[in-house]
Each structure stands twice: as C-alpha cells, then as structure tokens.
Short mmCIF file of C-alpha atoms in Angstrom, two decimals:
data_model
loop_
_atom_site.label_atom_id
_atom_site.label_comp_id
_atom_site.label_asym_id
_atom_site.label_seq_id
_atom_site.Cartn_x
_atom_site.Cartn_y
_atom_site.Cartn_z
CA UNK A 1 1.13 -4.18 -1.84
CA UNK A 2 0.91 -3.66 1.93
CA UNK A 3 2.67 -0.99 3.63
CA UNK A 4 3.84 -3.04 6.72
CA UNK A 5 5.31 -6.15 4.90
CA UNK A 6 8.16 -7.62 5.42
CA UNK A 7 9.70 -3.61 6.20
CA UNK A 8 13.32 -3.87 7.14
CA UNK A 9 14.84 -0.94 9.54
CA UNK A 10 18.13 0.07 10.65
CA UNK A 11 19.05 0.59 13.98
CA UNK A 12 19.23 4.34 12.90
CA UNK A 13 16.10 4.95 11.65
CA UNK A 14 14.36 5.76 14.07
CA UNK A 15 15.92 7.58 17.17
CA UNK A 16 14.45 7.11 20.34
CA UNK A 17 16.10 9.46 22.95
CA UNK A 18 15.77 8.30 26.47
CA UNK A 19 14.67 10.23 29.76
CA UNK A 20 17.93 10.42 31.84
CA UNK A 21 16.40 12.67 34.26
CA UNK A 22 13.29 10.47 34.90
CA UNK A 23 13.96 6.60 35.37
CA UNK A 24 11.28 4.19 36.85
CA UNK A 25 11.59 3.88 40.25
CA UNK A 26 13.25 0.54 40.71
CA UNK A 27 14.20 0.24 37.50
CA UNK A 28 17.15 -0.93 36.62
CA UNK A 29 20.14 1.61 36.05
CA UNK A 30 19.78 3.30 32.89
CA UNK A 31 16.45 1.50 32.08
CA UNK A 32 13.86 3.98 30.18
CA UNK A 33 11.29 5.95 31.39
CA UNK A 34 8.07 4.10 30.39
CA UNK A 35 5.80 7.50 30.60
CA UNK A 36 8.27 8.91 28.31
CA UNK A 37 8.34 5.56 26.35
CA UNK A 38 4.67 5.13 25.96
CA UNK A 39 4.33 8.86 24.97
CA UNK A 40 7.63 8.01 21.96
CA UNK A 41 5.20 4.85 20.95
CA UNK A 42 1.81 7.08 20.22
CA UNK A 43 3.62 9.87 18.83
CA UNK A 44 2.86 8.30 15.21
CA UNK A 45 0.42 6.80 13.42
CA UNK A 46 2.79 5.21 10.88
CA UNK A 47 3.15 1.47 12.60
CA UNK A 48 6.45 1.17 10.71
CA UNK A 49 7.30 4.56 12.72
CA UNK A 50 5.76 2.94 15.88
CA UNK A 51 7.92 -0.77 15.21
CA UNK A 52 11.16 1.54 14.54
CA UNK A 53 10.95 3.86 17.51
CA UNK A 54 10.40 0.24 19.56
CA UNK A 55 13.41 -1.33 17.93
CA UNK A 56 15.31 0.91 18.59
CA UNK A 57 14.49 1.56 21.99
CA UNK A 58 14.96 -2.27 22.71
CA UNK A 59 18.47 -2.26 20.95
CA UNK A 60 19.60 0.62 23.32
CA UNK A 61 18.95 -1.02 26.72
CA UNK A 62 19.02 -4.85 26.10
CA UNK A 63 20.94 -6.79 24.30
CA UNK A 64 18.37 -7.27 21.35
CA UNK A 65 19.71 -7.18 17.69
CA UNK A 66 16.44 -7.46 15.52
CA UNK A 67 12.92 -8.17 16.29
CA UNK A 68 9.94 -9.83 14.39
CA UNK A 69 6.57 -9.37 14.72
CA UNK A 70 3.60 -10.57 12.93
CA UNK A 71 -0.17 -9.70 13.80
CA UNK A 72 -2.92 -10.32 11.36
CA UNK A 73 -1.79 -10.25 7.66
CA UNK A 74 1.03 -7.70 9.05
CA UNK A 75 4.60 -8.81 9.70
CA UNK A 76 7.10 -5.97 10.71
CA UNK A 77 10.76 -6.13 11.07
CA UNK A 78 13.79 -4.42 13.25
CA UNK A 79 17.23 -4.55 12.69
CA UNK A 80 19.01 -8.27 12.11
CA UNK A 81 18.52 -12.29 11.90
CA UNK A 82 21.28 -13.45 13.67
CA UNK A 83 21.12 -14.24 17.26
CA UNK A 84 19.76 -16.37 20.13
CA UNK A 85 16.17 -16.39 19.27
CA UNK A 86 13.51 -16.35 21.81
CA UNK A 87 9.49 -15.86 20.67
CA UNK A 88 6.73 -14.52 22.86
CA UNK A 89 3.08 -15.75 21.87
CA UNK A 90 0.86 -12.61 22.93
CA UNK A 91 -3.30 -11.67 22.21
CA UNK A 92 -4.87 -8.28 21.55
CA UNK A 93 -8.81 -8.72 21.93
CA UNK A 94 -8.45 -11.76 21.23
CA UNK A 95 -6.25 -11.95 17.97
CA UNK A 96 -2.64 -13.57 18.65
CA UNK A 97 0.40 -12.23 17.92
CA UNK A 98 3.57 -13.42 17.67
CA UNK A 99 6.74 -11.26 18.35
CA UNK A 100 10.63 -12.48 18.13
CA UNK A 101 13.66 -11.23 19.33
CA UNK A 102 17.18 -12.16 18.11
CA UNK A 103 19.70 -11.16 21.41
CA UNK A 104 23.42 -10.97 21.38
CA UNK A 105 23.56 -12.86 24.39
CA UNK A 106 21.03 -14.41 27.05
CA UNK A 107 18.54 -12.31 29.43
CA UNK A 108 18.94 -12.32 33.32
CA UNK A 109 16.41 -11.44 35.42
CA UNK A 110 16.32 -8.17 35.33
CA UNK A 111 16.64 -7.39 32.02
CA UNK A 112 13.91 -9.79 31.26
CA UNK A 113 11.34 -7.93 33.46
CA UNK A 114 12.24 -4.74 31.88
CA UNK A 115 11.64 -6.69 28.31
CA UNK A 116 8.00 -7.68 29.35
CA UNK A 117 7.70 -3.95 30.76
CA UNK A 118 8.08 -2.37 27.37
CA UNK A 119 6.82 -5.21 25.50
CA UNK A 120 3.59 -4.21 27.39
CA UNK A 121 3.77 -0.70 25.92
CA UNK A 122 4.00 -1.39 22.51
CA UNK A 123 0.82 -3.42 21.60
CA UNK A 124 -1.60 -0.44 21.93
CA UNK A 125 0.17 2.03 20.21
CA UNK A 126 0.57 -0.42 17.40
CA UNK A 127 -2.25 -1.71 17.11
CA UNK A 128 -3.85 1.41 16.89
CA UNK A 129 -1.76 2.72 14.26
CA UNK A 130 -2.39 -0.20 12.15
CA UNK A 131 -6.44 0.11 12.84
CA UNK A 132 -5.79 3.98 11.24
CA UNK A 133 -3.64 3.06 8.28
CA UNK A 134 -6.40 -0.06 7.44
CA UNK A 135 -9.27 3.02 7.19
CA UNK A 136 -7.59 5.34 5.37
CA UNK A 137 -5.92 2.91 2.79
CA UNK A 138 -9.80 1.88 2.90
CA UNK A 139 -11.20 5.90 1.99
CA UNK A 140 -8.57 5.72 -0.85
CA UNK A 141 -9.82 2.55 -2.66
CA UNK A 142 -12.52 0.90 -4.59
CA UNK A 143 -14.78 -1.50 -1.94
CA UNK A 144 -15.47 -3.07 -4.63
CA UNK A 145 -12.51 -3.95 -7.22
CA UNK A 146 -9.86 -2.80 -4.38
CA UNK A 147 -8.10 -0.46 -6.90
CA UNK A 148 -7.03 3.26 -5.81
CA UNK A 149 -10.30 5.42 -6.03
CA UNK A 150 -11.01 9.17 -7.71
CA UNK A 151 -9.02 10.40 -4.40
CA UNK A 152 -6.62 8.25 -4.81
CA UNK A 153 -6.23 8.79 -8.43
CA UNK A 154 -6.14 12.83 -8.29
CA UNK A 155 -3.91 12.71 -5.24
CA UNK A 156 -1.49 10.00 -7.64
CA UNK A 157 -1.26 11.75 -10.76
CA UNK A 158 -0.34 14.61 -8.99
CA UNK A 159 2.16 13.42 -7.33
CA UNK A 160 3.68 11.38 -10.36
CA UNK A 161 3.38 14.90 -12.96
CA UNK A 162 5.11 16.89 -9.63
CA UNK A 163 8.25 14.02 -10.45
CA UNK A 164 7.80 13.93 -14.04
CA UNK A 165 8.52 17.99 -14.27
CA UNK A 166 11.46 17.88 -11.85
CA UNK A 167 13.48 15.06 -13.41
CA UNK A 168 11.73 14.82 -17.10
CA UNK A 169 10.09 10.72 -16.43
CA UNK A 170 7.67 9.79 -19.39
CA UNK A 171 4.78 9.01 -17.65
CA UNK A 172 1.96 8.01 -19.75
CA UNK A 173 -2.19 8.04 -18.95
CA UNK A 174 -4.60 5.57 -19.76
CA UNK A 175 -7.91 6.37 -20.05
CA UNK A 176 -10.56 3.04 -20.11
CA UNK A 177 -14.17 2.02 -20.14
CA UNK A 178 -15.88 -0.96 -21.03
CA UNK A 179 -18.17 -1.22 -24.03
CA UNK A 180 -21.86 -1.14 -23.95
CA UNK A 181 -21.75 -1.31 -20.17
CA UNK A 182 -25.11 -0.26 -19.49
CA UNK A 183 -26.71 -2.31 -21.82
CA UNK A 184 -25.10 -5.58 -19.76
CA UNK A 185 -26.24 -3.99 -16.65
CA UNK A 186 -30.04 -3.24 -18.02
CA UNK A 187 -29.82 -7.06 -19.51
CA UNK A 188 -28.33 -8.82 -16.08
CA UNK A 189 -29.02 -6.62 -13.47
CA UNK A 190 -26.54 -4.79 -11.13
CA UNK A 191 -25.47 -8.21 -9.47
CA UNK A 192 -23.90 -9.39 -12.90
CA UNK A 193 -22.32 -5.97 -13.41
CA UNK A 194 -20.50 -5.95 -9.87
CA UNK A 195 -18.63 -8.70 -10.47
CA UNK A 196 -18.10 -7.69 -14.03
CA UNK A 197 -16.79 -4.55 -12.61
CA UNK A 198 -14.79 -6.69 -9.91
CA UNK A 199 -13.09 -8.93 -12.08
CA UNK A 200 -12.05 -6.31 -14.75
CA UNK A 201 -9.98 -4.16 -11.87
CA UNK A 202 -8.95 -7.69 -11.10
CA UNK A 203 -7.53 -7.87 -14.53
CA UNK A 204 -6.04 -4.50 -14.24
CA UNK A 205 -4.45 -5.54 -11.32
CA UNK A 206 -2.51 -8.47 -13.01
CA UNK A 207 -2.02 -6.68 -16.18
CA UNK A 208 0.03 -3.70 -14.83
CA UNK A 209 3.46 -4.04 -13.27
CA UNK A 210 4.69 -3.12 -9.71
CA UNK A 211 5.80 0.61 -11.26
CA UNK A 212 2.15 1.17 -12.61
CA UNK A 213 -1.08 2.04 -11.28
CA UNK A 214 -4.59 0.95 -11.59
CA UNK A 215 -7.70 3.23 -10.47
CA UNK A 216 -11.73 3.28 -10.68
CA UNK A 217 -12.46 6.77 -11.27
CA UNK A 218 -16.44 6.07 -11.27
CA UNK A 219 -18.97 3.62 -12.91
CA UNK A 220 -17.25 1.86 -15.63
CA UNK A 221 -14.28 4.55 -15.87
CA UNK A 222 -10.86 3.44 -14.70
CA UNK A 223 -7.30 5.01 -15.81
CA UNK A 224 -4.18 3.73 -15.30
CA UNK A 225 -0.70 5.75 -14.43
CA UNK A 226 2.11 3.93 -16.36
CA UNK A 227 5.88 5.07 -15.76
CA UNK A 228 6.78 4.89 -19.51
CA UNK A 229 6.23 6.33 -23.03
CA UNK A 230 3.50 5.46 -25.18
CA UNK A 231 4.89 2.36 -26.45
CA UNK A 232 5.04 0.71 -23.11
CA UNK A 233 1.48 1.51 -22.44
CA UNK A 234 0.37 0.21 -25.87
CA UNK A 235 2.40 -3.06 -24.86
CA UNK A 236 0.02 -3.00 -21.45
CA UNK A 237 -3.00 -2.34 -23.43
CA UNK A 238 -2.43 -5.34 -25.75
CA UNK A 239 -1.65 -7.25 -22.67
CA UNK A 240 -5.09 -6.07 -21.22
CA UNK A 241 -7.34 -7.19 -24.24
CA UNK A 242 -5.16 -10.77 -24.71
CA UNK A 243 -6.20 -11.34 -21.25
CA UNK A 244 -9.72 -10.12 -21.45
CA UNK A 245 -10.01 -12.65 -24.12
CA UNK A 246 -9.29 -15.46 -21.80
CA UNK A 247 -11.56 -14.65 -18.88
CA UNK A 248 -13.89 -16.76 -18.53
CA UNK A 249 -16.32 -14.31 -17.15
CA UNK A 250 -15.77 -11.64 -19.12
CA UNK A 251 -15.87 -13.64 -22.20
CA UNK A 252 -19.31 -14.89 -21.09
CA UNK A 253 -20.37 -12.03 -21.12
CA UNK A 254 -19.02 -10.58 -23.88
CA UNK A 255 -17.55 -7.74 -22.08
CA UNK A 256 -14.80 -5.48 -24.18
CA UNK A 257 -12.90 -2.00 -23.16
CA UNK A 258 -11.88 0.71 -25.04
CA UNK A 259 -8.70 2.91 -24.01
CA UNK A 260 -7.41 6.18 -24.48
CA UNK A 261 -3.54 7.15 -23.99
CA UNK A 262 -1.99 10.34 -24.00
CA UNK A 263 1.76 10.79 -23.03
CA UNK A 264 2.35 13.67 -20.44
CA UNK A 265 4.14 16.84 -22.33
CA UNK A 266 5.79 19.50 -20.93
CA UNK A 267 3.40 22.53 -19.79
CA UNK A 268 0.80 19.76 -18.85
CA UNK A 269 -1.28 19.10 -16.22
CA UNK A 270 -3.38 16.78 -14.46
CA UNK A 271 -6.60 18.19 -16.25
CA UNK A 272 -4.84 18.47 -19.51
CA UNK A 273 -3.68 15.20 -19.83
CA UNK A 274 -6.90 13.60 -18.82
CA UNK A 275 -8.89 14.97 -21.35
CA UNK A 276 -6.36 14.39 -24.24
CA UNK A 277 -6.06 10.29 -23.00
CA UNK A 278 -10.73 10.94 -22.91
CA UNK A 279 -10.27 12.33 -26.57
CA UNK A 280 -8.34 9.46 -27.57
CA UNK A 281 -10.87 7.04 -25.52
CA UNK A 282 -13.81 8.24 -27.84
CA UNK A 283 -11.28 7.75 -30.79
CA UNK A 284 -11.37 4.47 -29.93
CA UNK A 285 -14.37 4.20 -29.85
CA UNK A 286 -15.32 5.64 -32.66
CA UNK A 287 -12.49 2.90 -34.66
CA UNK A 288 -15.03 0.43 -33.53
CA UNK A 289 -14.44 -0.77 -30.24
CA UNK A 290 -12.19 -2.87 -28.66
CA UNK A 291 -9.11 -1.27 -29.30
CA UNK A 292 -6.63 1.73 -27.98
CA UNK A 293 -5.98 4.73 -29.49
CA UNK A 294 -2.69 7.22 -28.84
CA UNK A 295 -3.01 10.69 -28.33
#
C-alpha cells in the first residue's frame, strides 16, 4: 500500500515552532515568518513530515482544524472533519490539486491573505518530497511484477529477524520458483515469460495478507516473509497453488511453482534461514513438483 494514503495526524505530531523574533514585515501580528516557514517545509523528505509540519503550522495561526489534500494518486490528511469547509483548486506543472480546509470559524481579510501566503509555500516542498519517495519506493521494487526487490528483500528480513529476536514473533520464510521456467522461456520467447513472471507476483500479491510480504529476488526466484509459524505459511502455500490453478494464463501455460519453508529458530540469521527454506525448495522439487516442503 501507499505511504501517503489516507494518513491521519494529530495536531501534535509534528511541531512547528514559530520565529517570534522575525515576522514578515506587514504581516499580521503574530503571523509566521515565511523564510523560516519555507526552510520548516524542506527540512524533510517524508511528505507526511512535510503535510504535518504544514498542519500544524496552519492550526497555530488561523483558525483551521484539519486539512485535505489530494494530488495525483496521493491524498494526505491533518487533524479533523468537522468545520466550515472551504476548497482551493490549485496546479503544479500542470497537474491539479485539490486542497481543503475545515475552519472553526470564517476568514477575514487578513487572515485569508496570510492563508494564500503559506499555501504558496507548501506546494514545492511537497511536491518534491513526493517526487523522492516515488524513486526510491521505485529502486526497492520489481519494474516488472511491482513486488519488493533483492534490496528490498535483504533490507526486510532483516528488519523482521531484528523483531523476531527481541520479542520471540514466529516469522516464517518462503522460498519459491516456478517449474521448468526456462524451458517456457526457450519455447515462447522472453515476451511470454514477462508476463508469466508479471502475473505470478500478481498472484503473490493477492495470495498473501496485509502482515506478509512478497519479493522477486532474481529470474524466477521470489520468497515471501510471513508473520506466522509454519502452519500458516503452508495454509498460504495451498492458497498459492489453488489459485495458480485458476489463472487463466498460467494454466495456459502450464506454469507450476515449487516452495521451500523454513521457520526462523533462535541463533538464526538472514543467511541461515534462506538456505534451510532453498534446501527445502529442492525437496520439493525433488517430491515431484508442484508442491511445498517444510524445513
């Protein structure tokens, strides 16, 4: 799932400390410094971070309860829904962008200008930030079945084994390939064994729950991290090849996985546990195909 959707943030999340040495000329008393704002608003490259620090700038010197914004697929949210609503319709390069506000009571004039001031600041900053977070969620996955990649993987399972020692979590590694691979690919041609490819991670993707996750480690090699003991991953596993079965694609082309699981044990790590779930893989394999084996 996306990192900026539908985010919910308190007023105190993010603290955004005004300038009262340095106001605007003619600003209103009390109104923000807008170097000092613009400088809070590309201090991060998180656009949650960015949103926050904005929210809560707004709440502190107008009378704005919660803001909305959505640009692109993106839609990031401040504080509450209750309110007098007014919208603002804006464009970056040419892409709109629609931003809300939810006030406790009406704007006058003043305060108004000061909203279109800051409202002015924020669309670079954030923008920008969500331009970084789009490349490196990008270097971390697949182009072409959009699941985590090797990097991603590595940088996962250690991550999830760090947990796993301090609090004791069965977490449990599946290690997968699909049958005869290269023979489809030497039969169809690479075309035919993209989409293969695709639509198996696409398979992954539905199989799994919102606790597990799916990678493509290289060629035909994926693994899955699954926050459970080896039953729960042999219930996923079942789940994979029942839906394998009734792909159309994959059925056409007779395409079939074999999978490896090994449960993570105390005194193991990442390298460890990979190459007991790959010992179980070839197991598998060696039962015939088709099927999972448990470590």
């Amino acid at each position: 799932m996306d990192f900026a959707l539908a985010t919910e943030f308190s007023f105190d999340e993010y603290r955004y400390q005004p300038d009262h040495h340095h106001n605007t000329v003619g600003a209103p008393n009390g109104a923000p410094n807008l170097v000092t704002v613009m400088q809070q608003l590309h201090e991060s490259l998180d656009p949650r971070t960015v949103f926050a620090c904005y929210g809560k700038l707004m709440g502190q010197h107008l009378p704005v309860l919660g803001i909305t914004l959505c640009y692109k697929e993106y839609q990031l949210s401040w504080g509450g829904e209750q309110g007098l609503l007014i919208k603002q319709n804006l464009s970056h390069d040419g892409v709109s962008i629609s931003i809300a506000y939810r006030l406790s009571a009406p704007l006058i004039k003043p305060q108004t200008e000061l909203l279109y001031q800051l409202q002015s600041l924020l669309l670079s900053p954030l923008v920008n930030a969500i331009a970084y977070q789009q490349m490196a969620k990008q270097a971390m996955h697949d182009s072409l079945t959009h699941l985590g990649n090797r990097r991603y993987y590595e940088q996962s399972l250690k991550q999830v084994l760090a947990r796993a020692q301090r609090h004791g979590d069965a977490i449990t590694l599946v290690v997968l390939d699909l049958d005869n691979f290269k023979s489809l690919n030497d039969k169809y041609g690479h075309l035919v064994g993209d989409e293969v490819l695709s639509q198996f991670g696409h398979t992954l993707e539905q199989a799994i729950r919102d606790s597990d996750q799916a990678f493509r480690i290289g060629g035909d090699e994926f693994t899955l991290l699954i926050e459970g003991d080896t039953q729960a991953a042999s219930v996923l596993c079942e789940r994979i090849l029942a839906m394998m079965e009734g792909d159309s694609l994959l059925t056409k082309f007779q395409v079939q996985t074999s999978m490896g699981l090994a449960q993570w044990q105390l005194g193991n790590d990442a390298e460890t546990l990979y190459l007991r779930a790959d010992k179980a893989l070839y197991r598998a394999k060696a039962a015939g195909r088709r099927c999972y084996r448990v470590d």
